[in-house]
Amino acid sequence: MREPDFEIDGWCLEDGEARHADAPETFWLPEQQRREGLQPGDFAKLIFRISVDNATESVAVERMWVLVRERTSRGYLGVLDNEPDAIAKNDEFWLGTELPFSAKHVINIQEKDDATVALAREEPLRRWPR
């Protein structure tokens, strides 16, 4: 399963580990063990680069929460749990869109509870291509 690609999808994920390496004093990350041990129902905050139609900028960067649905051989499958501010509502990338990500993308974690575990079992509004 491929990762999101800016040229193909109009958005992609930033590498949180690289950002932390560039500014370790100011860019905090959860411990690697926590980022690699996410379970269905946990939330992971990721950094998204999104193509926008704007006269002053062509790329927006947003930090958004993703609900972990399942673990995969390369990381995780989750669903976007935010509505992007930089773009209008659309059918390709919006709240409920399924997407793959890995531990290197995770910049914050919110632990699961019974309600979020149940929510993770629900069908996404849009599935990621397999």
CSV table of N, CA and C in Angstrom, one decimal:
chain,number,residue,atom,x,y,z
A,1,MET,N,0.8,-1.2,0.0
A,1,MET,CA,0.0,0.0,0.0
A,1,MET,C,0.9,1.2,0.0
A,2,ARG,N,0.6,2.1,-0.9
A,2,ARG,CA,1.5,3.3,-1.0
A,2,ARG,C,1.1,4.4,0.0
A,3,GLU,N,2.1,5.2,0.3
A,3,GLU,CA,1.8,6.4,1.2
A,3,GLU,C,1.2,7.5,0.3
A,4,PRO,N,0.5,8.4,1.0
A,4,PRO,CA,-0.1,9.6,0.3
A,4,PRO,C,1.1,10.3,-0.5
A,5,ASP,N,0.8,10.8,-1.7
A,5,ASP,CA,1.8,11.4,-2.5
A,5,ASP,C,1.2,12.8,-2.9
A,6,PHE,N,2.0,13.8,-2.7
A,6,PHE,CA,1.5,15.2,-3.0
A,6,PHE,C,1.1,15.3,-4.5
A,7,GLU,N,1.9,14.8,-5.4
A,7,GLU,CA,1.6,14.9,-6.8
A,7,GLU,C,0.4,14.2,-7.2
A,8,ILE,N,0.2,13.0,-6.7
A,8,ILE,CA,-1.0,12.1,-7.0
A,8,ILE,C,-2.2,12.5,-6.3
A,9,ASP,N,-2.1,12.7,-5.0
A,9,ASP,CA,-3.3,12.9,-4.1
A,9,ASP,C,-3.6,14.4,-3.8
A,10,GLY,N,-2.6,15.3,-4.0
A,10,GLY,CA,-2.8,16.7,-3.7
A,10,GLY,C,-2.5,17.0,-2.2
A,11,TRP,N,-2.0,16.0,-1.5
A,11,TRP,CA,-1.6,16.1,-0.1
A,11,TRP,C,-0.7,15.0,0.2
A,12,CYS,N,0.1,15.2,1.3
A,12,CYS,CA,1.0,14.2,1.8
A,12,CYS,C,1.2,14.4,3.3
A,13,LEU,N,2.0,13.5,3.9
A,13,LEU,CA,2.3,13.6,5.3
A,13,LEU,C,3.8,14.1,5.5
A,14,GLU,N,4.0,14.9,6.4
A,14,GLU,CA,5.3,15.4,6.8
A,14,GLU,C,6.0,14.3,7.7
A,15,ASP,N,7.3,14.2,7.7
A,15,ASP,CA,8.0,13.3,8.6
A,15,ASP,C,8.3,14.1,9.9
A,16,GLY,N,7.6,13.7,10.9
A,16,GLY,CA,7.7,14.3,12.3
A,16,GLY,C,9.1,14.0,12.9
A,17,GLU,N,9.7,12.8,12.6
A,17,GLU,CA,11.0,12.5,13.1
A,17,GLU,C,12.0,13.5,12.5
A,18,ALA,N,11.9,13.8,11.2
A,18,ALA,CA,12.8,14.7,10.6
A,18,ALA,C,12.7,16.1,11.2
A,19,ARG,N,11.5,16.5,11.4
A,19,ARG,CA,11.2,17.9,12.0
A,19,ARG,C,11.9,17.9,13.4
A,20,HIS,N,11.7,16.9,14.2
A,20,HIS,CA,12.3,16.8,15.5
A,20,HIS,C,13.8,16.8,15.4
A,21,ALA,N,14.4,16.1,14.5
A,21,ALA,CA,15.9,16.1,14.3
A,21,ALA,C,16.4,17.5,14.0
A,22,ASP,N,15.6,18.3,13.2
A,22,ASP,CA,16.0,19.6,12.8
A,22,ASP,C,15.9,20.6,14.0
A,23,ALA,N,15.0,20.4,14.9
A,23,ALA,CA,14.8,21.3,16.0
A,23,ALA,C,14.4,20.5,17.3
A,24,PRO,N,15.3,19.7,17.8
A,24,PRO,CA,15.0,18.9,19.0
A,24,PRO,C,14.6,19.6,20.3
A,25,GLU,N,15.0,20.8,20.4
A,25,GLU,CA,14.7,21.6,21.6
A,25,GLU,C,13.3,22.2,21.5
A,26,THR,N,12.7,22.4,20.3
A,26,THR,CA,11.4,23.0,20.2
A,26,THR,C,10.4,22.2,19.6
A,27,PHE,N,10.8,21.1,18.9
A,27,PHE,CA,9.8,20.2,18.3
A,27,PHE,C,9.8,18.9,19.0
A,28,TRP,N,8.8,18.7,19.9
A,28,TRP,CA,8.7,17.6,20.8
A,28,TRP,C,8.0,16.4,20.0
A,29,LEU,N,8.4,15.2,20.3
A,29,LEU,CA,7.7,14.0,19.8
A,29,LEU,C,7.5,13.0,20.9
A,30,PRO,N,6.4,12.3,20.9
A,30,PRO,CA,6.2,11.2,21.8
A,30,PRO,C,7.4,10.2,21.6
A,31,GLU,N,7.6,9.4,22.7
A,31,GLU,CA,8.7,8.4,22.6
A,31,GLU,C,8.4,7.4,21.4
A,32,GLN,N,9.4,6.9,20.8
A,32,GLN,CA,9.3,6.0,19.7
A,32,GLN,C,8.5,4.8,20.0
A,33,GLN,N,8.7,4.2,21.2
A,33,GLN,CA,7.9,3.0,21.6
A,33,GLN,C,6.4,3.3,21.5
A,34,ARG,N,6.0,4.5,22.0
A,34,ARG,CA,4.6,4.9,22.0
A,34,ARG,C,4.1,5.1,20.5
A,35,ARG,N,4.9,5.7,19.7
A,35,ARG,CA,4.5,5.9,18.3
A,35,ARG,C,4.4,4.6,17.5
A,36,GLU,N,5.2,3.7,17.9
A,36,GLU,CA,5.2,2.4,17.2
A,36,GLU,C,4.2,1.4,17.8
A,37,GLY,N,3.6,1.7,18.9
A,37,GLY,CA,2.7,0.8,19.6
A,37,GLY,C,1.2,1.3,19.6
A,38,LEU,N,0.9,2.1,18.7
A,38,LEU,CA,-0.5,2.6,18.6
A,38,LEU,C,-1.5,1.4,18.3
A,39,GLN,N,-2.7,1.5,18.9
A,39,GLN,CA,-3.7,0.5,18.8
A,39,GLN,C,-5.0,1.1,18.2
A,40,PRO,N,-5.9,0.2,17.6
A,40,PRO,CA,-7.1,0.8,17.1
A,40,PRO,C,-7.8,1.5,18.2
A,41,GLY,N,-8.3,2.7,17.9
A,41,GLY,CA,-9.0,3.6,18.9
A,41,GLY,C,-8.1,4.7,19.4
A,42,ASP,N,-6.8,4.6,19.3
A,42,ASP,CA,-5.9,5.7,19.6
A,42,ASP,C,-6.0,6.8,18.5
A,43,PHE,N,-5.6,8.0,18.9
A,43,PHE,CA,-5.6,9.1,18.0
A,43,PHE,C,-4.1,9.5,17.8
A,44,ALA,N,-3.7,9.7,16.6
A,44,ALA,CA,-2.4,10.2,16.2
A,44,ALA,C,-2.5,11.6,15.6
A,45,LYS,N,-1.7,12.5,16.0
A,45,LYS,CA,-1.7,13.8,15.3
A,45,LYS,C,-0.6,13.8,14.3
A,46,LEU,N,-0.9,14.2,13.0
A,46,LEU,CA,0.0,14.1,11.9
A,46,LEU,C,0.1,15.5,11.3
A,47,ILE,N,1.1,15.8,10.5
A,47,ILE,CA,1.3,17.0,9.8
A,47,ILE,C,1.0,16.8,8.3
A,48,PHE,N,0.0,17.5,7.8
A,48,PHE,CA,-0.4,17.3,6.4
A,48,PHE,C,0.1,18.5,5.6
A,49,ARG,N,0.7,18.2,4.4
A,49,ARG,CA,0.9,19.3,3.4
A,49,ARG,C,-0.2,19.1,2.4
A,50,ILE,N,-0.9,20.2,2.1
A,50,ILE,CA,-2.1,20.2,1.3
A,50,ILE,C,-2.0,21.2,0.2
A,51,SER,N,-2.2,20.8,-1.1
A,51,SER,CA,-2.2,21.7,-2.2
A,51,SER,C,-3.5,22.6,-2.1
A,52,VAL,N,-3.3,23.9,-2.3
A,52,VAL,CA,-4.4,24.8,-2.2
A,52,VAL,C,-4.4,25.7,-3.4
A,53,ASP,N,-5.5,26.2,-3.8
A,53,ASP,CA,-5.7,27.2,-4.8
A,53,ASP,C,-5.7,28.6,-4.1
A,54,ASN,N,-4.6,29.2,-3.9
A,54,ASN,CA,-4.5,30.5,-3.2
A,54,ASN,C,-3.5,31.3,-4.0
A,55,ALA,N,-3.8,32.6,-4.1
A,55,ALA,CA,-2.9,33.5,-4.9
A,55,ALA,C,-1.6,33.7,-4.2
A,56,THR,N,-1.5,33.6,-2.9
A,56,THR,CA,-0.3,33.9,-2.2
A,56,THR,C,0.5,32.6,-1.8
A,57,GLU,N,-0.2,31.5,-1.7
A,57,GLU,CA,0.5,30.3,-1.3
A,57,GLU,C,-0.1,29.1,-2.1
A,58,SER,N,0.7,28.1,-2.5
A,58,SER,CA,0.1,26.9,-3.1
A,58,SER,C,0.1,25.7,-2.2
A,59,VAL,N,0.6,25.8,-1.0
A,59,VAL,CA,0.7,24.7,-0.1
A,59,VAL,C,0.3,25.2,1.3
A,60,ALA,N,-0.6,24.5,1.9
A,60,ALA,CA,-1.0,24.7,3.3
A,60,ALA,C,-0.5,23.6,4.2
A,61,VAL,N,-0.1,23.9,5.4
A,61,VAL,CA,0.4,22.8,6.3
A,61,VAL,C,-0.6,22.9,7.5
A,62,GLU,N,-1.1,21.7,7.8
A,62,GLU,CA,-2.1,21.6,8.9
A,62,GLU,C,-1.7,20.4,9.8
A,63,ARG,N,-1.9,20.5,11.1
A,63,ARG,CA,-1.7,19.4,12.0
A,63,ARG,C,-3.1,19.0,12.4
A,64,MET,N,-3.4,17.7,12.1
A,64,MET,CA,-4.7,17.1,12.3
A,64,MET,C,-4.7,15.7,12.9
A,65,TRP,N,-5.7,15.4,13.6
A,65,TRP,CA,-5.8,14.1,14.3
A,65,TRP,C,-6.4,13.0,13.3
A,66,VAL,N,-5.8,11.8,13.5
A,66,VAL,CA,-6.2,10.7,12.7
A,66,VAL,C,-6.6,9.6,13.7
A,67,LEU,N,-7.7,8.9,13.6
A,67,LEU,CA,-8.1,7.8,14.4
A,67,LEU,C,-7.5,6.5,13.9
A,68,VAL,N,-6.7,5.8,14.7
A,68,VAL,CA,-6.1,4.6,14.2
A,68,VAL,C,-7.2,3.5,14.1
A,69,ARG,N,-7.3,2.9,12.9
A,69,ARG,CA,-8.3,1.8,12.7
A,69,ARG,C,-7.6,0.4,12.8
A,70,GLU,N,-6.4,0.3,12.2
A,70,GLU,CA,-5.7,-1.0,12.3
A,70,GLU,C,-4.2,-0.8,12.1
A,71,ARG,N,-3.5,-1.8,12.5
A,71,ARG,CA,-2.1,-1.9,12.3
A,71,ARG,C,-1.8,-2.6,11.0
A,72,THR,N,-0.8,-2.2,10.3
A,72,THR,CA,-0.4,-2.8,9.0
A,72,THR,C,1.0,-3.2,9.1
A,73,SER,N,1.5,-3.9,8.1
A,73,SER,CA,2.9,-4.3,8.0
A,73,SER,C,3.8,-3.1,7.9
A,74,ARG,N,3.4,-2.0,7.4
A,74,ARG,CA,4.2,-0.8,7.3
A,74,ARG,C,3.8,0.3,8.3
A,75,GLY,N,2.9,0.1,9.1
A,75,GLY,CA,2.5,1.1,10.1
A,75,GLY,C,1.0,1.0,10.5
A,76,TYR,N,0.2,2.0,10.0
A,76,TYR,CA,-1.2,2.0,10.4
A,76,TYR,C,-2.1,2.5,9.3
A,77,LEU,N,-3.4,2.1,9.4
A,77,LEU,CA,-4.4,2.7,8.6
A,77,LEU,C,-5.3,3.5,9.6
A,78,GLY,N,-5.6,4.7,9.3
A,78,GLY,CA,-6.5,5.5,10.2
A,78,GLY,C,-7.5,6.3,9.3
A,79,VAL,N,-8.3,7.0,10.0
A,79,VAL,CA,-9.3,7.9,9.3
A,79,VAL,C,-9.1,9.3,9.9
A,80,LEU,N,-9.1,10.3,9.0
A,80,LEU,CA,-9.0,11.7,9.3
A,80,LEU,C,-10.1,12.1,10.3
A,81,ASP,N,-9.8,12.7,11.4
A,81,ASP,CA,-10.8,13.1,12.4
A,81,ASP,C,-11.0,14.6,12.5
A,82,ASN,N,-10.4,15.3,11.5
A,82,ASN,CA,-10.6,16.8,11.4
A,82,ASN,C,-11.1,17.1,10.0
A,83,GLU,N,-11.6,18.3,10.0
A,83,GLU,CA,-11.9,19.0,8.7
A,83,GLU,C,-10.8,19.9,8.3
A,84,PRO,N,-10.1,19.8,7.3
A,84,PRO,CA,-9.0,20.7,6.9
A,84,PRO,C,-9.5,22.1,6.8
A,85,ASP,N,-8.8,23.1,7.3
A,85,ASP,CA,-9.2,24.5,7.2
A,85,ASP,C,-8.8,25.1,5.9
A,86,ALA,N,-7.7,24.5,5.2
A,86,ALA,CA,-7.2,25.2,4.0
A,86,ALA,C,-7.9,24.9,2.8
A,87,ILE,N,-8.8,23.9,2.8
A,87,ILE,CA,-9.5,23.6,1.5
A,87,ILE,C,-11.0,23.5,1.8
A,88,ALA,N,-11.8,23.6,0.8
A,88,ALA,CA,-13.3,23.4,0.9
A,88,ALA,C,-13.6,21.9,1.0
A,89,LYS,N,-14.8,21.6,1.5
A,89,LYS,CA,-15.2,20.3,1.7
A,89,LYS,C,-15.2,19.6,0.3
A,90,ASN,N,-14.7,18.3,0.3
A,90,ASN,CA,-14.6,17.6,-1.0
A,90,ASN,C,-14.8,16.1,-0.8
A,91,ASP,N,-14.9,15.3,-1.8
A,91,ASP,CA,-15.0,13.9,-1.7
A,91,ASP,C,-13.7,13.1,-1.6
A,92,GLU,N,-12.6,13.8,-1.9
A,92,GLU,CA,-11.3,13.1,-2.0
A,92,GLU,C,-10.6,13.1,-0.6
A,93,PHE,N,-10.6,14.2,0.1
A,93,PHE,CA,-9.8,14.3,1.3
A,93,PHE,C,-10.6,15.2,2.3
A,94,TRP,N,-11.2,14.5,3.3
A,94,TRP,CA,-12.0,15.2,4.2
A,94,TRP,C,-12.2,14.3,5.5
A,95,LEU,N,-12.9,14.8,6.5
A,95,LEU,CA,-13.2,14.1,7.6
A,95,LEU,C,-13.8,12.7,7.2
A,96,GLY,N,-13.2,11.6,7.8
A,96,GLY,CA,-13.6,10.3,7.5
A,96,GLY,C,-12.8,9.6,6.4
A,97,THR,N,-11.9,10.3,5.8
A,97,THR,CA,-11.0,9.7,4.8
A,97,THR,C,-10.0,8.7,5.4
A,98,GLU,N,-9.9,7.5,4.9
A,98,GLU,CA,-8.9,6.6,5.3
A,98,GLU,C,-7.6,6.9,4.7
A,99,LEU,N,-6.5,6.7,5.5
A,99,LEU,CA,-5.2,7.0,5.0
A,99,LEU,C,-4.1,6.1,5.8
A,100,PRO,N,-3.1,5.7,5.1
A,100,PRO,CA,-2.0,5.0,5.8
A,100,PRO,C,-1.0,6.0,6.3
A,101,PHE,N,-0.3,5.6,7.4
A,101,PHE,CA,0.8,6.4,8.0
A,101,PHE,C,1.7,5.5,8.8
A,102,SER,N,2.8,6.0,9.2
A,102,SER,CA,3.7,5.2,10.0
A,102,SER,C,4.2,6.0,11.2
A,103,ALA,N,4.9,5.4,12.1
A,103,ALA,CA,5.3,6.0,13.4
A,103,ALA,C,6.1,7.3,13.1
A,104,LYS,N,6.9,7.4,12.0
A,104,LYS,CA,7.6,8.6,11.8
A,104,LYS,C,6.8,9.8,11.6
A,105,HIS,N,5.5,9.6,11.2
A,105,HIS,CA,4.6,10.8,11.0
A,105,HIS,C,3.9,11.3,12.2
A,106,VAL,N,3.9,10.5,13.3
A,106,VAL,CA,3.2,10.8,14.5
A,106,VAL,C,3.9,11.9,15.4
A,107,ILE,N,3.2,13.0,15.6
A,107,ILE,CA,3.8,14.0,16.4
A,107,ILE,C,3.1,14.2,17.8
A,108,ASN,N,2.0,13.5,18.0
A,108,ASN,CA,1.3,13.5,19.3
A,108,ASN,C,0.3,12.4,19.3
A,109,ILE,N,0.0,11.9,20.5
A,109,ILE,CA,-0.9,10.8,20.7
A,109,ILE,C,-2.0,11.1,21.8
A,110,GLN,N,-3.2,10.6,21.5
A,110,GLN,CA,-4.2,10.7,22.5
A,110,GLN,C,-4.7,9.2,22.6
A,111,GLU,N,-4.7,8.7,23.8
A,111,GLU,CA,-5.0,7.3,24.0
A,111,GLU,C,-6.5,7.0,23.9
A,112,LYS,N,-6.7,5.7,23.5
A,112,LYS,CA,-8.1,5.3,23.2
A,112,LYS,C,-8.9,5.2,24.5
A,113,ASP,N,-10.2,5.1,24.2
A,113,ASP,CA,-11.2,4.7,25.3
A,113,ASP,C,-12.2,3.8,24.6
A,114,ASP,N,-13.2,3.4,25.3
A,114,ASP,CA,-14.2,2.5,24.7
A,114,ASP,C,-14.9,3.1,23.5
A,115,ALA,N,-15.2,4.3,23.6
A,115,ALA,CA,-15.9,5.0,22.5
A,115,ALA,C,-15.1,5.1,21.3
A,116,THR,N,-13.8,5.4,21.4
A,116,THR,CA,-13.0,5.5,20.2
A,116,THR,C,-12.6,4.2,19.6
A,117,VAL,N,-12.5,3.1,20.4
A,117,VAL,CA,-12.3,1.8,19.9
A,117,VAL,C,-13.5,1.4,19.1
A,118,ALA,N,-14.7,1.7,19.5
A,118,ALA,CA,-15.9,1.4,18.7
A,118,ALA,C,-16.0,2.2,17.5
A,119,LEU,N,-15.6,3.5,17.5
A,119,LEU,CA,-15.5,4.4,16.4
A,119,LEU,C,-14.6,3.8,15.3
A,120,ALA,N,-13.4,3.3,15.8
A,120,ALA,CA,-12.4,2.7,14.9
A,120,ALA,C,-12.9,1.5,14.1
A,121,ARG,N,-14.0,0.9,14.5
A,121,ARG,CA,-14.5,-0.3,13.8
A,121,ARG,C,-15.5,0.1,12.7
A,122,GLU,N,-15.9,1.4,12.7
A,122,GLU,CA,-16.9,1.9,11.7
A,122,GLU,C,-16.2,2.0,10.3
A,123,GLU,N,-17.0,1.8,9.3
A,123,GLU,CA,-16.5,1.9,7.9
A,123,GLU,C,-16.2,3.4,7.6
A,124,PRO,N,-15.0,3.6,7.0
A,124,PRO,CA,-14.6,5.0,6.6
A,124,PRO,C,-15.5,5.5,5.5
A,125,LEU,N,-15.6,6.8,5.4
A,125,LEU,CA,-16.4,7.4,4.3
A,125,LEU,C,-15.7,7.2,3.0
A,126,ARG,N,-14.4,7.1,3.0
A,126,ARG,CA,-13.7,6.9,1.7
A,126,ARG,C,-12.5,6.0,2.1
A,127,ARG,N,-12.4,4.9,1.4
A,127,ARG,CA,-11.3,3.9,1.6
A,127,ARG,C,-10.0,4.3,0.8
A,128,TRP,N,-8.9,4.0,1.4
A,128,TRP,CA,-7.6,4.2,0.8
A,128,TRP,C,-7.4,3.1,-0.3
A,129,PRO,N,-6.9,3.4,-1.5
A,129,PRO,CA,-6.7,2.3,-2.5
A,129,PRO,C,-5.7,1.2,-2.0
A,130,ARG,N,-6.1,0.0,-2.2
A,130,ARG,CA,-5.3,-1.1,-1.8
A,130,ARG,C,-4.5,-1.7,-2.9
